[in-house]
């Protein structure tokens, strides 16, 4: 038993797990409504889109890149899926498939431009993000798509007790990402390139290929987040994705991803999203000004970056 406890303590995300448990206990004591079925549903539902957004950025951090176009790309896919179903009458599943493909292609464009121009992905995705947002407004004229299929809206609003239907998607994605990065050649190559691209290239790996693949996967995940956001809201709002940038960086960094690349934690990212969700839920229950959430997220990111740097220095000294 002591050996098992010692192993858990040594796991990188064990501290986050402990904080989440303490936060749940504290909220249970301070606000009895926290454990109500409806609040549990609202809380879990709030995690669904955030998880996919965080994973989208986590993939990029793993390969040593950043993607500033996640929100704009997700918003563009949201209006694409909404427009296909509303204006064109495309059935739900084909519309979702087309929208996911559009997200993957947009990610490929990000990756291709990054490796083709040699410009840092930070700048490339800043530019493409502006382009995606412009296309979004050009398609919608800032007018949402409301007439969505009943089955799509029902899935977004449905639940089994306190568990929302939407949670199925990020949980499946979490498992797939664990398998992808731990069991597949492509996933391991991405992390190898993120850890040391020069060494990876000397080993016969292609950094450019890994970067393009990472951007494509990031675009696919951002697209899935956009589609889930539409199902959650019941309409395709042009503003979807506008506030995703902070959470996209906060969760993976707090979860233990290295800014230098090569190291990510899917479980840590998931727990970080849960912690952020708990903070937001606590603000609502305790009737605290919601603008403080942004301040707390900024403070958490700074603390996580400092801890990340501290660990890197300690490893270098060892």
Short mmCIF file of C-alpha atoms in Angstrom, two decimals:
data_model
loop_
_atom_site.label_atom_id
_atom_site.label_comp_id
_atom_site.label_asym_id
_atom_site.label_seq_id
_atom_site.Cartn_x
_atom_site.Cartn_y
_atom_site.Cartn_z
CA UNK A 1 0.00 0.00 0.00
CA UNK A 2 2.83 2.39 0.90
CA UNK A 3 4.60 1.54 -2.36
CA UNK A 4 1.44 2.33 -4.36
CA UNK A 5 1.05 5.64 -2.52
CA UNK A 6 4.70 6.53 -3.21
CA UNK A 7 4.22 5.83 -6.93
CA UNK A 8 1.12 8.04 -7.04
CA UNK A 9 2.97 10.88 -5.30
CA UNK A 10 5.80 10.71 -7.83
CA UNK A 11 3.40 11.05 -10.78
CA UNK A 12 3.59 14.54 -12.28
CA UNK A 13 -0.14 15.20 -12.08
CA UNK A 14 -0.61 13.89 -8.51
CA UNK A 15 -0.47 17.44 -7.10
CA UNK A 16 -3.23 18.56 -9.47
CA UNK A 17 -5.36 15.59 -8.46
CA UNK A 18 -4.92 16.45 -4.79
CA UNK A 19 -5.86 20.11 -5.42
CA UNK A 20 -8.98 19.06 -7.36
CA UNK A 21 -10.08 16.72 -4.55
CA UNK A 22 -9.52 19.43 -1.93
CA UNK A 23 -11.43 21.94 -4.07
CA UNK A 24 -14.40 19.56 -4.38
CA UNK A 25 -14.41 18.99 -0.61
CA UNK A 26 -14.18 22.71 0.10
CA UNK A 27 -17.01 23.56 -2.31
CA UNK A 28 -19.15 20.79 -0.84
CA UNK A 29 -18.78 22.36 2.61
CA UNK A 30 -19.13 25.98 1.54
CA UNK A 31 -22.00 25.48 -0.92
CA UNK A 32 -24.37 22.50 -0.53
CA UNK A 33 -25.72 23.26 -4.02
CA UNK A 34 -22.41 22.13 -5.48
CA UNK A 35 -23.43 18.46 -5.25
CA UNK A 36 -26.89 18.99 -6.71
CA UNK A 37 -27.61 17.02 -9.87
CA UNK A 38 -28.21 20.13 -11.94
CA UNK A 39 -24.99 21.85 -10.85
CA UNK A 40 -23.02 18.66 -11.51
CA UNK A 41 -24.52 18.59 -15.02
CA UNK A 42 -23.67 22.25 -15.62
CA UNK A 43 -20.13 21.73 -14.31
CA UNK A 44 -19.42 18.63 -16.41
CA UNK A 45 -20.98 20.22 -19.48
CA UNK A 46 -18.67 23.22 -19.10
CA UNK A 47 -15.63 20.93 -19.36
CA UNK A 48 -16.49 19.36 -22.72
CA UNK A 49 -15.43 22.08 -25.15
CA UNK A 50 -12.57 23.24 -22.90
CA UNK A 51 -11.01 19.77 -22.92
CA UNK A 52 -10.85 19.62 -26.71
CA UNK A 53 -9.50 23.18 -26.91
CA UNK A 54 -6.79 22.32 -24.37
CA UNK A 55 -5.85 19.13 -26.23
CA UNK A 56 -5.60 21.11 -29.47
CA UNK A 57 -2.92 23.38 -27.98
CA UNK A 58 -1.30 20.53 -26.03
CA UNK A 59 -0.51 18.73 -29.29
CA UNK A 60 1.29 21.82 -30.57
CA UNK A 61 3.26 22.28 -27.36
CA UNK A 62 4.32 18.65 -27.62
CA UNK A 63 6.01 19.30 -30.95
CA UNK A 64 7.54 22.56 -29.70
CA UNK A 65 5.10 24.86 -31.52
CA UNK A 66 2.15 27.10 -30.66
CA UNK A 67 -1.16 27.61 -32.41
CA UNK A 68 -2.80 31.01 -31.99
CA UNK A 69 -5.52 30.24 -34.55
CA UNK A 70 -7.35 27.61 -32.45
CA UNK A 71 -10.23 29.89 -31.49
CA UNK A 72 -10.67 31.36 -34.96
CA UNK A 73 -10.42 27.94 -36.58
CA UNK A 74 -12.97 26.47 -34.15
CA UNK A 75 -15.29 29.40 -34.80
CA UNK A 76 -14.98 28.96 -38.56
CA UNK A 77 -15.79 25.25 -38.31
CA UNK A 78 -18.73 26.09 -36.05
CA UNK A 79 -20.32 28.31 -38.71
CA UNK A 80 -19.46 25.78 -41.42
CA UNK A 81 -21.31 22.98 -39.65
CA UNK A 82 -24.17 25.34 -38.77
CA UNK A 83 -24.40 26.67 -42.33
CA UNK A 84 -24.35 23.18 -43.83
CA UNK A 85 -27.24 22.05 -41.63
CA UNK A 86 -29.25 25.28 -41.68
CA UNK A 87 -28.74 26.88 -45.10
CA UNK A 88 -27.96 23.76 -47.14
CA UNK A 89 -30.04 21.16 -45.31
CA UNK A 90 -27.15 18.68 -45.03
CA UNK A 91 -27.92 15.83 -42.56
CA UNK A 92 -26.15 15.86 -39.19
CA UNK A 93 -23.46 13.21 -39.67
CA UNK A 94 -22.32 14.31 -43.17
CA UNK A 95 -22.24 17.93 -41.98
CA UNK A 96 -20.07 16.96 -39.00
CA UNK A 97 -17.73 14.93 -41.23
CA UNK A 98 -17.31 17.83 -43.68
CA UNK A 99 -16.70 20.29 -40.85
CA UNK A 100 -14.08 18.02 -39.25
CA UNK A 101 -12.37 17.65 -42.63
CA UNK A 102 -12.34 21.45 -43.00
CA UNK A 103 -10.64 21.74 -39.61
CA UNK A 104 -8.04 19.17 -40.56
CA UNK A 105 -7.34 20.92 -43.87
CA UNK A 106 -7.01 24.29 -42.12
CA UNK A 107 -4.51 22.68 -39.74
CA UNK A 108 -2.58 21.27 -42.69
CA UNK A 109 -2.44 24.77 -44.18
CA UNK A 110 -1.01 26.09 -40.89
CA UNK A 111 1.62 23.36 -40.85
CA UNK A 112 2.52 23.68 -44.52
CA UNK A 113 2.95 27.45 -44.24
CA UNK A 114 5.08 27.04 -41.12
CA UNK A 115 7.56 24.61 -42.67
CA UNK A 116 7.44 26.12 -46.17
CA UNK A 117 8.17 29.70 -45.09
CA UNK A 118 10.42 28.86 -42.16
CA UNK A 119 8.53 31.45 -40.11
CA UNK A 120 7.75 30.59 -36.51
CA UNK A 121 4.35 28.93 -36.15
CA UNK A 122 3.44 31.59 -33.58
CA UNK A 123 3.44 34.24 -36.32
CA UNK A 124 1.95 32.00 -39.02
CA UNK A 125 -1.05 31.00 -36.89
CA UNK A 126 -1.52 34.59 -35.74
CA UNK A 127 -1.95 35.50 -39.42
CA UNK A 128 -4.11 32.51 -40.37
CA UNK A 129 -6.24 33.06 -37.27
CA UNK A 130 -7.07 36.52 -38.56
CA UNK A 131 -7.86 35.02 -41.98
CA UNK A 132 -10.14 32.34 -40.45
CA UNK A 133 -11.98 34.99 -38.43
CA UNK A 134 -12.45 37.09 -41.57
CA UNK A 135 -13.87 34.13 -43.50
CA UNK A 136 -16.18 33.43 -40.55
CA UNK A 137 -17.64 36.95 -40.66
CA UNK A 138 -17.76 36.87 -44.45
CA UNK A 139 -19.89 33.71 -44.39
CA UNK A 140 -22.25 34.76 -41.60
CA UNK A 141 -22.29 38.58 -41.78
CA UNK A 142 -22.20 38.17 -37.96
CA UNK A 143 -25.63 36.46 -38.09
CA UNK A 144 -25.88 33.07 -36.31
CA UNK A 145 -27.37 29.90 -37.80
CA UNK A 146 -30.29 28.81 -35.65
CA UNK A 147 -32.25 26.16 -37.58
CA UNK A 148 -30.27 23.07 -36.65
CA UNK A 149 -31.50 19.45 -36.80
CA UNK A 150 -33.47 18.33 -33.76
CA UNK A 151 -31.26 15.28 -33.17
CA UNK A 152 -28.13 17.44 -33.09
CA UNK A 153 -29.61 19.89 -30.59
CA UNK A 154 -31.06 17.04 -28.51
CA UNK A 155 -27.63 15.45 -28.24
CA UNK A 156 -26.16 18.76 -27.07
CA UNK A 157 -28.81 19.19 -24.38
CA UNK A 158 -29.20 15.53 -23.41
CA UNK A 159 -27.92 13.91 -20.26
CA UNK A 160 -28.00 10.75 -18.19
CA UNK A 161 -28.54 12.00 -14.67
CA UNK A 162 -25.81 14.59 -14.11
CA UNK A 163 -23.65 13.29 -16.99
CA UNK A 164 -24.07 15.25 -20.26
CA UNK A 165 -24.06 13.46 -23.60
CA UNK A 166 -21.39 15.86 -24.80
CA UNK A 167 -18.89 14.45 -22.31
CA UNK A 168 -18.70 11.24 -24.35
CA UNK A 169 -16.69 12.97 -27.08
CA UNK A 170 -13.80 14.44 -25.02
CA UNK A 171 -13.51 11.23 -22.98
CA UNK A 172 -13.14 9.15 -26.15
CA UNK A 173 -10.65 11.71 -27.51
CA UNK A 174 -8.66 11.50 -24.25
CA UNK A 175 -8.29 7.73 -24.60
CA UNK A 176 -7.37 8.02 -28.28
CA UNK A 177 -4.70 10.62 -27.52
CA UNK A 178 -3.18 8.42 -24.82
CA UNK A 179 -2.94 5.57 -27.32
CA UNK A 180 -1.68 7.90 -30.07
CA UNK A 181 1.21 9.37 -28.11
CA UNK A 182 2.19 6.21 -26.25
CA UNK A 183 1.60 3.48 -28.85
CA UNK A 184 1.90 4.92 -32.34
CA UNK A 185 5.05 5.75 -34.28
CA UNK A 186 3.66 9.12 -35.43
CA UNK A 187 2.84 10.23 -31.89
CA UNK A 188 6.26 9.26 -30.54
CA UNK A 189 7.97 10.99 -33.48
CA UNK A 190 6.10 14.22 -32.69
CA UNK A 191 7.36 14.20 -29.11
CA UNK A 192 10.88 13.29 -30.25
CA UNK A 193 10.93 16.26 -32.63
CA UNK A 194 9.55 18.52 -29.89
CA UNK A 195 12.20 17.34 -27.45
CA UNK A 196 15.17 17.86 -29.79
CA UNK A 197 14.47 18.44 -33.47
CA UNK A 198 18.16 18.32 -34.44
CA UNK A 199 18.73 14.97 -32.74
CA UNK A 200 15.49 13.66 -34.23
CA UNK A 201 16.62 14.69 -37.72
CA UNK A 202 19.99 12.96 -37.22
CA UNK A 203 18.02 9.85 -36.24
CA UNK A 204 16.24 9.87 -39.60
CA UNK A 205 13.03 11.60 -38.49
CA UNK A 206 11.51 14.50 -40.41
CA UNK A 207 10.81 17.55 -38.19
CA UNK A 208 8.79 19.19 -40.98
CA UNK A 209 6.56 16.15 -41.34
CA UNK A 210 5.98 16.00 -37.58
CA UNK A 211 5.11 19.71 -37.45
CA UNK A 212 2.60 19.40 -40.30
CA UNK A 213 1.01 16.34 -38.68
CA UNK A 214 0.77 18.12 -35.34
CA UNK A 215 -0.93 21.14 -36.94
CA UNK A 216 -3.38 18.86 -38.74
CA UNK A 217 -4.26 17.06 -35.50
CA UNK A 218 -4.56 20.38 -33.69
CA UNK A 219 -6.93 21.65 -36.37
CA UNK A 220 -9.00 18.49 -36.14
CA UNK A 221 -9.34 18.86 -32.36
CA UNK A 222 -10.21 22.56 -32.65
CA UNK A 223 -12.84 21.62 -35.23
CA UNK A 224 -14.33 19.03 -32.86
CA UNK A 225 -14.44 21.71 -30.15
CA UNK A 226 -16.27 24.06 -32.50
CA UNK A 227 -18.86 21.42 -33.38
CA UNK A 228 -19.41 20.58 -29.71
CA UNK A 229 -19.82 24.29 -28.93
CA UNK A 230 -22.58 24.51 -31.55
CA UNK A 231 -24.34 21.48 -30.06
CA UNK A 232 -23.97 22.97 -26.60
CA UNK A 233 -25.40 26.38 -27.56
CA UNK A 234 -28.03 25.03 -29.95
CA UNK A 235 -26.92 27.55 -32.59
CA UNK A 236 -23.82 28.35 -34.65
CA UNK A 237 -22.69 31.68 -33.24
CA UNK A 238 -19.95 33.58 -35.11
CA UNK A 239 -18.44 34.49 -31.72
CA UNK A 240 -17.62 30.85 -30.89
CA UNK A 241 -13.91 30.46 -30.13
CA UNK A 242 -13.29 34.12 -29.29
CA UNK A 243 -12.37 33.30 -25.68
CA UNK A 244 -10.50 30.02 -26.22
CA UNK A 245 -6.91 31.28 -26.32
CA UNK A 246 -6.32 31.55 -22.56
CA UNK A 247 -7.80 28.15 -21.70
CA UNK A 248 -5.90 26.57 -24.60
CA UNK A 249 -2.58 27.54 -23.02
CA UNK A 250 -3.58 27.48 -19.35
CA UNK A 251 -4.72 23.85 -19.16
CA UNK A 252 -1.78 22.07 -20.85
CA UNK A 253 0.81 24.29 -19.15
CA UNK A 254 -0.76 23.84 -15.72
CA UNK A 255 -1.06 20.14 -16.57
CA UNK A 256 2.70 19.85 -17.02
CA UNK A 257 3.39 20.33 -20.73
CA UNK A 258 6.87 21.67 -21.45
CA UNK A 259 7.03 24.96 -23.32
CA UNK A 260 10.24 23.74 -24.91
CA UNK A 261 8.40 20.77 -26.42
CA UNK A 262 8.75 17.01 -26.14
CA UNK A 263 6.76 16.55 -22.94
CA UNK A 264 2.99 16.58 -22.48
CA UNK A 265 0.52 15.12 -20.01
CA UNK A 266 -2.95 14.19 -21.19
CA UNK A 267 -4.10 13.30 -17.67
CA UNK A 268 -2.51 16.48 -16.33
CA UNK A 269 -4.27 18.58 -18.98
CA UNK A 270 -7.59 16.92 -18.16
CA UNK A 271 -7.14 17.61 -14.43
CA UNK A 272 -6.13 21.21 -15.17
CA UNK A 273 -9.37 21.70 -17.13
CA UNK A 274 -11.29 20.21 -14.19
CA UNK A 275 -9.51 22.59 -11.78
CA UNK A 276 -10.27 25.61 -13.96
CA UNK A 277 -13.89 24.43 -14.22
CA UNK A 278 -14.08 24.13 -10.43
CA UNK A 279 -12.78 27.68 -10.05
CA UNK A 280 -15.37 29.00 -12.51
CA UNK A 281 -18.14 27.00 -10.84
CA UNK A 282 -17.09 28.26 -7.41
CA UNK A 283 -17.25 31.86 -8.66
CA UNK A 284 -20.86 31.33 -9.73
CA UNK A 285 -21.94 29.51 -6.56
CA UNK A 286 -20.25 32.04 -4.28
CA UNK A 287 -21.46 34.97 -6.41
CA UNK A 288 -17.96 36.32 -6.97
CA UNK A 289 -17.27 38.71 -9.86
CA UNK A 290 -16.58 36.36 -12.83
CA UNK A 291 -13.89 38.70 -14.15
CA UNK A 292 -11.64 37.41 -11.37
CA UNK A 293 -11.50 34.08 -13.22
CA UNK A 294 -9.30 35.67 -15.89
CA UNK A 295 -6.97 37.03 -13.21
CA UNK A 296 -6.72 33.63 -11.52
CA UNK A 297 -6.02 31.89 -14.84
CA UNK A 298 -3.20 34.33 -15.54
CA UNK A 299 -1.75 33.73 -12.08
CA UNK A 300 -2.00 29.96 -12.54
CA UNK A 301 -0.24 30.13 -15.92
CA UNK A 302 2.61 32.18 -14.42
CA UNK A 303 2.92 29.73 -11.52
CA UNK A 304 2.91 26.75 -13.89
CA UNK A 305 5.53 28.33 -16.18
CA UNK A 306 7.74 29.08 -13.18
CA UNK A 307 7.38 25.49 -11.94
CA UNK A 308 8.10 24.23 -15.46
CA UNK A 309 11.28 26.31 -15.59
CA UNK A 310 12.29 25.26 -12.07
CA UNK A 311 11.96 21.57 -12.99
CA UNK A 312 14.00 22.10 -16.16
CA UNK A 313 16.80 23.76 -14.18
CA UNK A 314 16.77 21.00 -11.57
CA UNK A 315 16.94 18.32 -14.26
CA UNK A 316 19.86 20.16 -15.86
CA UNK A 317 21.69 20.30 -12.53
CA UNK A 318 21.11 16.60 -11.91
#
